[in-house]
Amino acid sequence: MAKILCVLYDDPVDGYPSAYARDDLPHIDHYPGGQTLPTPKGIDFTPGQLLGSVSGELGLRSFLESQGHTLVVTSDKDREGSVFDQELVDADVVISQPFWPAYLTAERIARAPKLKLAITAGIGSDHVDLDAAIAHNITVAEVTYCNSISVAEHVAMMILSLVRNYLPSYETVLKGGWNIADCVSRSYDLEGMHVGTVAAGRIGLGVLRRLHPFDVHLHYTDRYRLPREVEEELNLTFHESAAAMVPHCDVVTINAPLHPETEGMFNDTLIGTMKRGAYLINTARAKIADRDAVVRALESGQLAGYAGDVWFPQPAPADHPWRTMPHHGMTPHISGSSLSAQARYAAGTREILECWLDGTPIRDEYLIVEKGNLAGTGAHSYSVK
């Protein structure tokens, strides 16, 4: 029998919900491009409920315990002597989310001799030391595409929020004010702007498709060029690198995985080549942008705004400078954890567990590391040291 250790974010401060704003979710059976949604043998949860917090348990408890497995769920992961560290020593499987990552460092992996599977309930497995996972023959899997469109929608929202100066205008209302001049003095139309994405995979392409109707000029850079018909459909301009693209853009959105080639990419030098007054959106990973370079650029006016929902570490400390820097639109890491997305990544997590427990192949698109090598989506998206 297996021990599954699941690390999830805390329940709402007022307690686990007894009711929800909506009664159901729209029916979706496939993603753009045709990949089907997760197909577990069954689910033990109601789609649209809060599954990603501790009490939600990703809907896994009855499924696992009915087969004699042990499920441990905690949010306690970072302090010395955390529940995560205590339970990890004899865990067979670790599950965590990008929004509340259980950082599986090389040191932690070395203290977990039974660990055979690390699942990301979501997308993006950079919180796992992939080199150590390869060395210890640990399978790493994630629920590819489960929240890509969720994040793409969040990016579009953040772009409009910054460009139209929405958040300060909303604050004016909350404070009982009505000074229109203050609200519009930093408000522009998105129409006609040049918008570029660093990476055009599932999320980046989703962003481009959502912005196309706004009559903007669309740019992208990626290690893999998109098909010609997609470039023509969306009137895209391809650039060989981020450095070549960003000087042309009024808005840049980062949608790349974190790996050695992208870590620290948006530093003082690269941001300094952007148009003065450009906007930078980062829902990918915080370490792709230099924390203090972003603060300096906002304070100097080189950037007109920065928005995103990724931080390092996560959760971010109360004194993190991105909480108080000017002209930002930061959120906690929520872009991929809508109730709609949770239903998909909970189902996908169960599908991966069913395959692993039954000894059947895990979908290739879910795989990041398998049999001591990058595999599936991991081979496409990541590089190792």
GROMACS .gro file of C-alpha atoms in nm:
model
  385
    1MET     CA    1   0.000   0.000   0.000
    2ALA     CA    2   0.119   0.351  -0.080
    3LYS     CA    3   0.149   0.664   0.131
    4ILE     CA    4   0.044   0.977  -0.056
    5LEU     CA    5   0.150   1.312   0.090
    6CYS     CA    6  -0.055   1.604  -0.043
    7VAL     CA    7   0.039   1.967   0.023
    8LEU     CA    8  -0.244   2.215  -0.038
    9TYR     CA    9  -0.312   2.576   0.051
   10ASP     CA   10  -0.510   2.671   0.362
   11ASP     CA   11  -0.890   2.683   0.375
   12PRO     CA   12  -1.068   3.021   0.354
   13VAL     CA   13  -1.027   3.233   0.667
   14ASP     CA   14  -1.400   3.202   0.739
   15GLY     CA   15  -1.402   2.825   0.694
   16TYR     CA   16  -1.459   2.581   0.411
   17PRO     CA   17  -1.752   2.700   0.192
   18SER     CA   18  -2.097   2.553   0.242
   19ALA     CA   19  -2.233   2.728  -0.069
   20TYR     CA   20  -2.094   2.870  -0.392
   21ALA     CA   21  -2.172   3.167  -0.618
   22ARG     CA   22  -2.271   2.940  -0.908
   23ASP     CA   23  -2.447   2.604  -0.922
   24ASP     CA   24  -2.244   2.441  -1.199
   25LEU     CA   25  -1.962   2.473  -1.449
   26PRO     CA   26  -1.981   2.499  -1.829
   27HIS     CA   27  -1.927   2.164  -1.999
   28ILE     CA   28  -1.591   2.131  -2.173
   29ASP     CA   29  -1.467   1.796  -2.305
   30HIS     CA   30  -1.148   1.895  -2.485
   31TYR     CA   31  -0.884   2.166  -2.498
   32PRO     CA   32  -0.787   2.375  -2.803
   33GLY     CA   33  -0.607   2.142  -3.040
   34GLY     CA   34  -0.813   1.840  -2.938
   35GLN     CA   35  -0.645   1.702  -2.624
   36THR     CA   36  -0.913   1.555  -2.404
   37LEU     CA   37  -0.973   1.666  -2.049
   38PRO     CA   38  -0.860   1.429  -1.771
   39THR     CA   39  -1.029   1.090  -1.792
   40PRO     CA   40  -1.007   0.919  -1.452
   41LYS     CA   41  -1.216   0.610  -1.391
   42GLY     CA   42  -1.428   0.813  -1.150
   43ILE     CA   43  -1.435   1.121  -0.929
   44ASP     CA   44  -1.554   1.170  -0.572
   45PHE     CA   45  -1.613   1.545  -0.581
   46THR     CA   46  -1.856   1.797  -0.724
   47PRO     CA   47  -1.701   2.010  -1.001
   48GLY     CA   48  -1.712   2.375  -0.903
   49GLN     CA   49  -1.632   2.317  -0.538
   50LEU     CA   50  -1.313   2.427  -0.363
   51LEU     CA   51  -1.081   2.130  -0.410
   52GLY     CA   52  -0.737   2.291  -0.390
   53SER     CA   53  -0.744   2.376  -0.020
   54VAL     CA   54  -0.674   2.139   0.271
   55SER     CA   55  -1.036   2.042   0.332
   56GLY     CA   56  -1.097   1.988  -0.041
   57GLU     CA   57  -0.821   1.723  -0.052
   58LEU     CA   58  -0.841   1.724  -0.432
   59GLY     CA   59  -1.133   1.486  -0.385
   60LEU     CA   60  -0.891   1.198  -0.328
   61ARG     CA   61  -0.952   1.060   0.022
   62SER     CA   62  -1.234   0.812  -0.038
   63PHE     CA   63  -1.071   0.684  -0.359
   64LEU     CA   64  -0.734   0.620  -0.194
   65GLU     CA   65  -0.853   0.491   0.142
   66SER     CA   66  -1.102   0.253  -0.020
   67GLN     CA   67  -0.798   0.079  -0.173
   68GLY     CA   68  -0.604   0.073   0.153
   69HIS     CA   69  -0.368   0.360   0.076
   70THR     CA   70  -0.279   0.636   0.322
   71LEU     CA   71  -0.348   1.002   0.241
   72VAL     CA   72  -0.186   1.279   0.445
   73VAL     CA   73  -0.295   1.636   0.362
   74THR     CA   74  -0.126   1.944   0.504
   75SER     CA   75  -0.053   2.308   0.427
   76ASP     CA   76   0.250   2.314   0.660
   77LYS     CA   77   0.552   2.297   0.433
   78ASP     CA   78   0.817   2.565   0.487
   79ARG     CA   79   0.910   2.594   0.853
   80GLU     CA   80   1.179   2.380   1.008
   81GLY     CA   81   1.020   2.056   1.124
   82SER     CA   82   0.710   2.110   0.910
   83VAL     CA   83   0.448   1.838   0.869
   84PHE     CA   84   0.566   1.806   0.510
   85ASP     CA   85   0.922   1.731   0.621
   86GLN     CA   86   0.809   1.488   0.890
   87GLU     CA   87   0.579   1.292   0.658
   88LEU     CA   88   0.809   1.299   0.355
   89VAL     CA   89   1.057   1.048   0.495
   90ASP     CA   90   0.836   0.749   0.414
   91ALA     CA   91   0.610   0.890   0.144
   92ASP     CA   92   0.571   0.709  -0.188
   93VAL     CA   93   0.398   0.999  -0.364
   94VAL     CA   94   0.405   1.376  -0.315
   95ILE     CA   95   0.134   1.599  -0.461
   96SER     CA   96   0.148   1.977  -0.452
   97GLN     CA   97   0.031   2.277  -0.649
   98PRO     CA   98   0.231   2.561  -0.811
   99PHE     CA   99   0.020   2.804  -0.607
  100TRP     CA  100   0.143   2.652  -0.277
  101PRO     CA  101   0.449   2.458  -0.385
  102ALA     CA  102   0.610   2.192  -0.172
  103TYR     CA  103   0.967   2.258  -0.278
  104LEU     CA  104   1.118   1.917  -0.349
  105THR     CA  105   1.483   2.012  -0.324
  106ALA     CA  106   1.772   1.774  -0.374
  107GLU     CA  107   1.816   1.765   0.003
  108ARG     CA  108   1.454   1.671   0.065
  109ILE     CA  109   1.461   1.409  -0.209
  110ALA     CA  110   1.771   1.255  -0.047
  111ARG     CA  111   1.572   1.219   0.278
  112ALA     CA  112   1.283   1.042   0.101
  113PRO     CA  113   1.415   0.701  -0.005
  114LYS     CA  114   1.067   0.561  -0.085
  115LEU     CA  115   0.959   0.853  -0.304
  116LYS     CA  116   0.870   0.734  -0.652
  117LEU     CA  117   0.622   0.990  -0.789
  118ALA     CA  118   0.587   1.368  -0.765
  119ILE     CA  119   0.264   1.510  -0.906
  120THR     CA  120   0.197   1.876  -0.978
  121ALA     CA  121  -0.176   1.939  -0.941
  122GLY     CA  122  -0.160   2.205  -1.208
  123ILE     CA  123   0.114   2.289  -1.457
  124GLY     CA  124   0.476   2.385  -1.399
  125SER     CA  125   0.704   2.148  -1.207
  126ASP     CA  126   1.000   2.378  -1.140
  127HIS     CA  127   0.942   2.343  -0.764
  128VAL     CA  128   1.083   1.992  -0.807
  129ASP     CA  129   1.459   1.962  -0.849
  130LEU     CA  130   1.442   1.779  -1.181
  131ASP     CA  131   1.809   1.683  -1.177
  132ALA     CA  132   1.763   1.515  -0.839
  133ALA     CA  133   1.442   1.347  -0.959
  134ILE     CA  134   1.631   1.210  -1.259
  135ALA     CA  135   1.917   1.089  -1.040
  136HIS     CA  136   1.678   0.911  -0.800
  137ASN     CA  137   1.454   0.768  -1.074
  138ILE     CA  138   1.148   0.959  -0.950
  139THR     CA  139   0.864   1.008  -1.197
  140VAL     CA  140   0.747   1.371  -1.218
  141ALA     CA  141   0.408   1.442  -1.374
  142GLU     CA  142   0.171   1.735  -1.407
  143VAL     CA  143  -0.180   1.787  -1.541
  144THR     CA  144  -0.087   1.947  -1.869
  145TYR     CA  145  -0.332   2.202  -2.013
  146CYS     CA  146  -0.566   2.179  -1.711
  147ASN     CA  147  -0.540   2.551  -1.633
  148SER     CA  148  -0.362   2.697  -1.936
  149ILE     CA  149  -0.671   2.883  -2.056
  150SER     CA  150  -0.741   2.995  -1.699
  151VAL     CA  151  -0.398   3.160  -1.693
  152ALA     CA  152  -0.441   3.306  -2.042
  153GLU     CA  153  -0.764   3.472  -1.929
  154HIS     CA  154  -0.586   3.609  -1.622
  155VAL     CA  155  -0.312   3.757  -1.843
  156ALA     CA  156  -0.568   3.933  -2.062
  157MET     CA  157  -0.739   4.069  -1.750
  158MET     CA  158  -0.412   4.199  -1.608
  159ILE     CA  159  -0.308   4.366  -1.933
  160LEU     CA  160  -0.638   4.554  -1.953
  161SER     CA  161  -0.627   4.636  -1.582
  162LEU     CA  162  -0.284   4.799  -1.613
  163VAL     CA  163  -0.332   4.976  -1.943
  164ARG     CA  164  -0.674   5.115  -1.847
  165ASN     CA  165  -0.561   5.198  -1.489
  166TYR     CA  166  -0.849   4.995  -1.351
  167LEU     CA  167  -0.721   4.912  -1.002
  168PRO     CA  168  -0.646   5.271  -0.889
  169SER     CA  169  -0.984   5.379  -1.031
  170TYR     CA  170  -1.157   5.105  -0.831
  171GLU     CA  171  -0.971   5.220  -0.520
  172THR     CA  172  -1.108   5.570  -0.582
  173VAL     CA  173  -1.461   5.433  -0.560
  174LEU     CA  174  -1.385   5.237  -0.244
  175LYS     CA  175  -1.251   5.550  -0.080
  176GLY     CA  176  -1.564   5.750  -0.170
  177GLY     CA  177  -1.389   5.961  -0.435
  178TRP     CA  178  -1.487   6.074  -0.785
  179ASN     CA  179  -1.183   6.252  -0.927
  180ILE     CA  180  -1.195   6.144  -1.290
  181ALA     CA  181  -0.874   6.324  -1.380
  182ASP     CA  182  -0.678   6.120  -1.126
  183CYS     CA  183  -0.823   5.799  -1.266
  184VAL     CA  184  -0.758   5.868  -1.634
  185SER     CA  185  -0.418   6.034  -1.608
  186ARG     CA  186  -0.257   5.690  -1.653
  187SER     CA  187  -0.530   5.529  -1.866
  188TYR     CA  188  -0.476   5.435  -2.232
  189ASP     CA  189  -0.645   5.224  -2.500
  190LEU     CA  190  -0.495   4.885  -2.573
  191GLU     CA  191  -0.602   4.920  -2.938
  192GLY     CA  192  -0.306   4.970  -3.168
  193MET     CA  193  -0.043   4.869  -2.912
  194HIS     CA  194   0.228   4.614  -2.982
  195VAL     CA  195   0.195   4.314  -2.751
  196GLY     CA  196   0.452   4.034  -2.730
  197THR     CA  197   0.469   3.702  -2.550
  198VAL     CA  198   0.785   3.532  -2.432
  199ALA     CA  199   0.693   3.173  -2.523
  200ALA     CA  200   0.394   3.073  -2.729
  201GLY     CA  201   0.301   2.735  -2.591
  202ARG     CA  202  -0.045   2.653  -2.460
  203ILE     CA  203  -0.069   2.963  -2.240
  204GLY     CA  204   0.117   3.204  -2.466
  205LEU     CA  205  -0.085   3.105  -2.772
  206GLY     CA  206  -0.402   3.128  -2.563
  207VAL     CA  207  -0.307   3.485  -2.474
  208LEU     CA  208  -0.242   3.574  -2.838
  209ARG     CA  209  -0.580   3.434  -2.944
  210ARG     CA  210  -0.762   3.632  -2.674
  211LEU     CA  211  -0.588   3.958  -2.762
  212HIS     CA  212  -0.627   3.932  -3.139
  213PRO     CA  213  -0.982   4.079  -3.140
  214PHE     CA  214  -0.851   4.395  -2.965
  215ASP     CA  215  -0.685   4.509  -3.289
  216VAL     CA  216  -0.333   4.502  -3.147
  217HIS     CA  217  -0.006   4.411  -3.317
  218LEU     CA  218   0.099   4.069  -3.190
  219HIS     CA  219   0.458   3.948  -3.147
  220TYR     CA  220   0.608   3.630  -3.003
  221THR     CA  221   0.933   3.450  -2.940
  222ASP     CA  222   0.968   3.080  -2.869
  223ARG     CA  223   1.226   2.805  -2.914
  224TYR     CA  224   0.969   2.640  -3.145
  225ARG     CA  225   0.818   2.854  -3.419
  226LEU     CA  226   0.441   2.829  -3.463
  227PRO     CA  227   0.295   2.687  -3.785
  228ARG     CA  228   0.270   2.936  -4.071
  229GLU     CA  229  -0.109   2.911  -4.078
  230VAL     CA  230  -0.129   3.020  -3.712
  231GLU     CA  231   0.107   3.312  -3.775
  232GLU     CA  232  -0.106   3.421  -4.069
  233GLU     CA  233  -0.437   3.372  -3.886
  234LEU     CA  234  -0.330   3.596  -3.595
  235ASN     CA  235  -0.096   3.821  -3.799
  236LEU     CA  236   0.197   3.737  -3.571
  237THR     CA  237   0.551   3.869  -3.593
  238PHE     CA  238   0.813   3.616  -3.487
  239HIS     CA  239   1.137   3.715  -3.314
  240GLU     CA  240   1.438   3.491  -3.255
  241SER     CA  241   1.476   3.596  -2.892
  242ALA     CA  242   1.320   3.798  -2.612
  243ALA     CA  243   1.602   4.050  -2.651
  244ALA     CA  244   1.507   4.098  -3.015
  245MET     CA  245   1.135   4.129  -2.941
  246VAL     CA  246   1.092   4.349  -2.634
  247PRO     CA  247   1.215   4.681  -2.782
  248HIS     CA  248   0.919   4.670  -3.023
  249CYS     CA  249   0.650   4.608  -2.761
  250ASP     CA  250   0.425   4.825  -2.549
  251VAL     CA  251   0.318   4.519  -2.349
  252VAL     CA  252   0.524   4.206  -2.280
  253THR     CA  253   0.376   3.895  -2.121
  254ILE     CA  254   0.597   3.615  -1.987
  255ASN     CA  255   0.457   3.266  -2.044
  256ALA     CA  256   0.773   3.054  -2.036
  257PRO     CA  257   0.872   2.775  -1.798
  258LEU     CA  258   1.144   2.843  -1.544
  259HIS     CA  259   1.473   2.672  -1.628
  260PRO     CA  260   1.838   2.780  -1.645
  261GLU     CA  261   1.788   2.963  -1.975
  262THR     CA  262   1.501   3.180  -1.847
  263GLU     CA  263   1.596   3.240  -1.482
  264GLY     CA  264   1.674   3.610  -1.431
  265MET     CA  265   1.598   3.692  -1.795
  266PHE     CA  266   1.418   4.020  -1.721
  267ASN     CA  267   1.702   4.203  -1.549
  268ASP     CA  268   1.806   4.569  -1.558
  269THR     CA  269   1.967   4.524  -1.898
  270LEU     CA  270   1.673   4.363  -2.077
  271ILE     CA  271   1.413   4.587  -1.911
  272GLY     CA  272   1.629   4.884  -2.010
  273THR     CA  273   1.582   4.794  -2.378
  274MET     CA  274   1.203   4.805  -2.351
  275LYS     CA  275   1.004   5.113  -2.451
  276ARG     CA  276   0.981   5.364  -2.171
  277GLY     CA  277   0.636   5.320  -2.023
  278ALA     CA  278   0.591   4.959  -2.134
  279TYR     CA  279   0.396   4.709  -1.926
  280LEU     CA  280   0.528   4.373  -1.809
  281ILE     CA  281   0.302   4.081  -1.715
  282ASN     CA  282   0.439   3.769  -1.548
  283THR     CA  283   0.212   3.476  -1.466
  284ALA     CA  284   0.488   3.225  -1.543
  285ARG     CA  285   0.745   3.213  -1.261
  286ALA     CA  286   0.874   3.499  -1.048
  287LYS     CA  287   1.242   3.410  -1.089
  288ILE     CA  288   1.224   3.479  -1.463
  289ALA     CA  289   1.221   3.846  -1.360
  290ASP     CA  290   1.484   4.001  -1.132
  291ARG     CA  291   1.287   4.110  -0.826
  292ASP     CA  292   1.474   4.433  -0.757
  293ALA     CA  293   1.514   4.525  -1.125
  294VAL     CA  294   1.135   4.528  -1.155
  295VAL     CA  295   1.106   4.759  -0.853
  296ARG     CA  296   1.370   4.996  -0.993
  297ALA     CA  297   1.202   5.007  -1.334
  298LEU     CA  298   0.865   5.099  -1.184
  299GLU     CA  299   1.016   5.363  -0.960
  300SER     CA  300   1.208   5.521  -1.248
  301GLY     CA  301   0.918   5.507  -1.495
  302GLN     CA  302   1.095   5.270  -1.733
  303LEU     CA  303   0.799   5.039  -1.674
  304ALA     CA  304   0.452   5.191  -1.652
  305GLY     CA  305   0.318   4.883  -1.477
  306TYR     CA  306   0.395   4.529  -1.366
  307ALA     CA  307   0.135   4.263  -1.292
  308GLY     CA  308   0.148   3.896  -1.220
  309ASP     CA  309   0.061   3.640  -0.961
  310VAL     CA  310   0.388   3.450  -0.926
  311TRP     CA  311   0.630   3.522  -0.643
  312PHE     CA  312   0.942   3.374  -0.490
  313PRO     CA  313   0.916   3.224  -0.241
  314GLN     CA  314   0.550   3.129  -0.229
  315PRO     CA  315   0.377   3.236  -0.016
  316ALA     CA  316   0.555   3.570  -0.035
  317PRO     CA  317   0.669   3.728   0.293
  318ALA     CA  318   0.479   4.031   0.418
  319ASP     CA  319   0.776   4.259   0.342
  320HIS     CA  320   0.822   4.142  -0.019
  321PRO     CA  321   0.889   4.462  -0.221
  322TRP     CA  322   0.643   4.364  -0.491
  323ARG     CA  323   0.361   4.423  -0.242
  324THR     CA  324   0.441   4.794  -0.214
  325MET     CA  325   0.613   4.894  -0.540
  326PRO     CA  326   0.428   5.158  -0.747
  327HIS     CA  327   0.189   5.084  -1.034
  328HIS     CA  328   0.158   4.711  -0.982
  329GLY     CA  329  -0.134   4.473  -1.018
  330MET     CA  330  -0.007   4.172  -0.823
  331THR     CA  331  -0.231   3.894  -0.695
  332PRO     CA  332  -0.148   3.584  -0.492
  333HIS     CA  333  -0.086   3.288  -0.721
  334ILE     CA  334  -0.446   3.239  -0.833
  335SER     CA  335  -0.442   3.257  -1.213
  336GLY     CA  336  -0.454   2.880  -1.257
  337SER     CA  337  -0.665   2.791  -0.953
  338SER     CA  338  -1.013   2.904  -1.050
  339LEU     CA  339  -1.288   2.665  -0.941
  340SER     CA  340  -1.318   2.563  -1.305
  341ALA     CA  341  -0.947   2.477  -1.323
  342GLN     CA  342  -0.956   2.293  -0.991
  343ALA     CA  343  -1.209   2.045  -1.124
  344ARG     CA  344  -0.972   1.965  -1.410
  345TYR     CA  345  -0.650   1.941  -1.213
  346ALA     CA  346  -0.815   1.734  -0.939
  347ALA     CA  347  -0.944   1.491  -1.201
  348GLY     CA  348  -0.605   1.486  -1.372
  349THR     CA  349  -0.427   1.416  -1.045
  350ARG     CA  350  -0.657   1.119  -0.989
  351GLU     CA  351  -0.596   0.997  -1.343
  352ILE     CA  352  -0.218   1.005  -1.287
  353LEU     CA  353  -0.255   0.824  -0.953
  354GLU     CA  354  -0.481   0.559  -1.105
  355CYS     CA  355  -0.223   0.489  -1.376
  356TRP     CA  356   0.067   0.476  -1.132
  357LEU     CA  357  -0.113   0.254  -0.881
  358ASP     CA  358  -0.235   0.021  -1.157
  359GLY     CA  359   0.105   0.007  -1.327
  360THR     CA  360  -0.031   0.144  -1.654
  361PRO     CA  361   0.135   0.418  -1.862
  362ILE     CA  362   0.077   0.779  -1.762
  363ARG     CA  363  -0.025   0.999  -2.054
  364ASP     CA  364   0.285   1.120  -2.239
  365GLU     CA  365   0.166   1.480  -2.223
  366TYR     CA  366   0.153   1.460  -1.842
  367LEU     CA  367   0.511   1.337  -1.806
  368ILE     CA  368   0.801   1.564  -1.707
  369VAL     CA  369   1.055   1.305  -1.585
  370GLU     CA  370   1.037   0.928  -1.624
  371LYS     CA  371   1.293   0.648  -1.607
  372GLY     CA  372   1.579   0.882  -1.529
  373ASN     CA  373   1.525   1.125  -1.814
  374LEU     CA  374   1.315   1.423  -1.917
  375ALA     CA  375   1.008   1.282  -2.087
  376GLY     CA  376   0.692   1.393  -2.265
  377THR     CA  377   0.612   1.755  -2.201
  378GLY     CA  378   0.923   1.783  -1.985
  379ALA     CA  379   1.150   1.704  -2.277
  380HIS     CA  380   0.975   1.975  -2.478
  381SER     CA  381   0.967   2.244  -2.209
  382TYR     CA  382   1.259   2.199  -1.969
  383SER     CA  383   1.635   2.174  -1.973
  384VAL     CA  384   1.850   2.036  -1.692
  385LYS     CA  385   2.187   2.146  -1.564
   0.00000   0.00000   0.00000
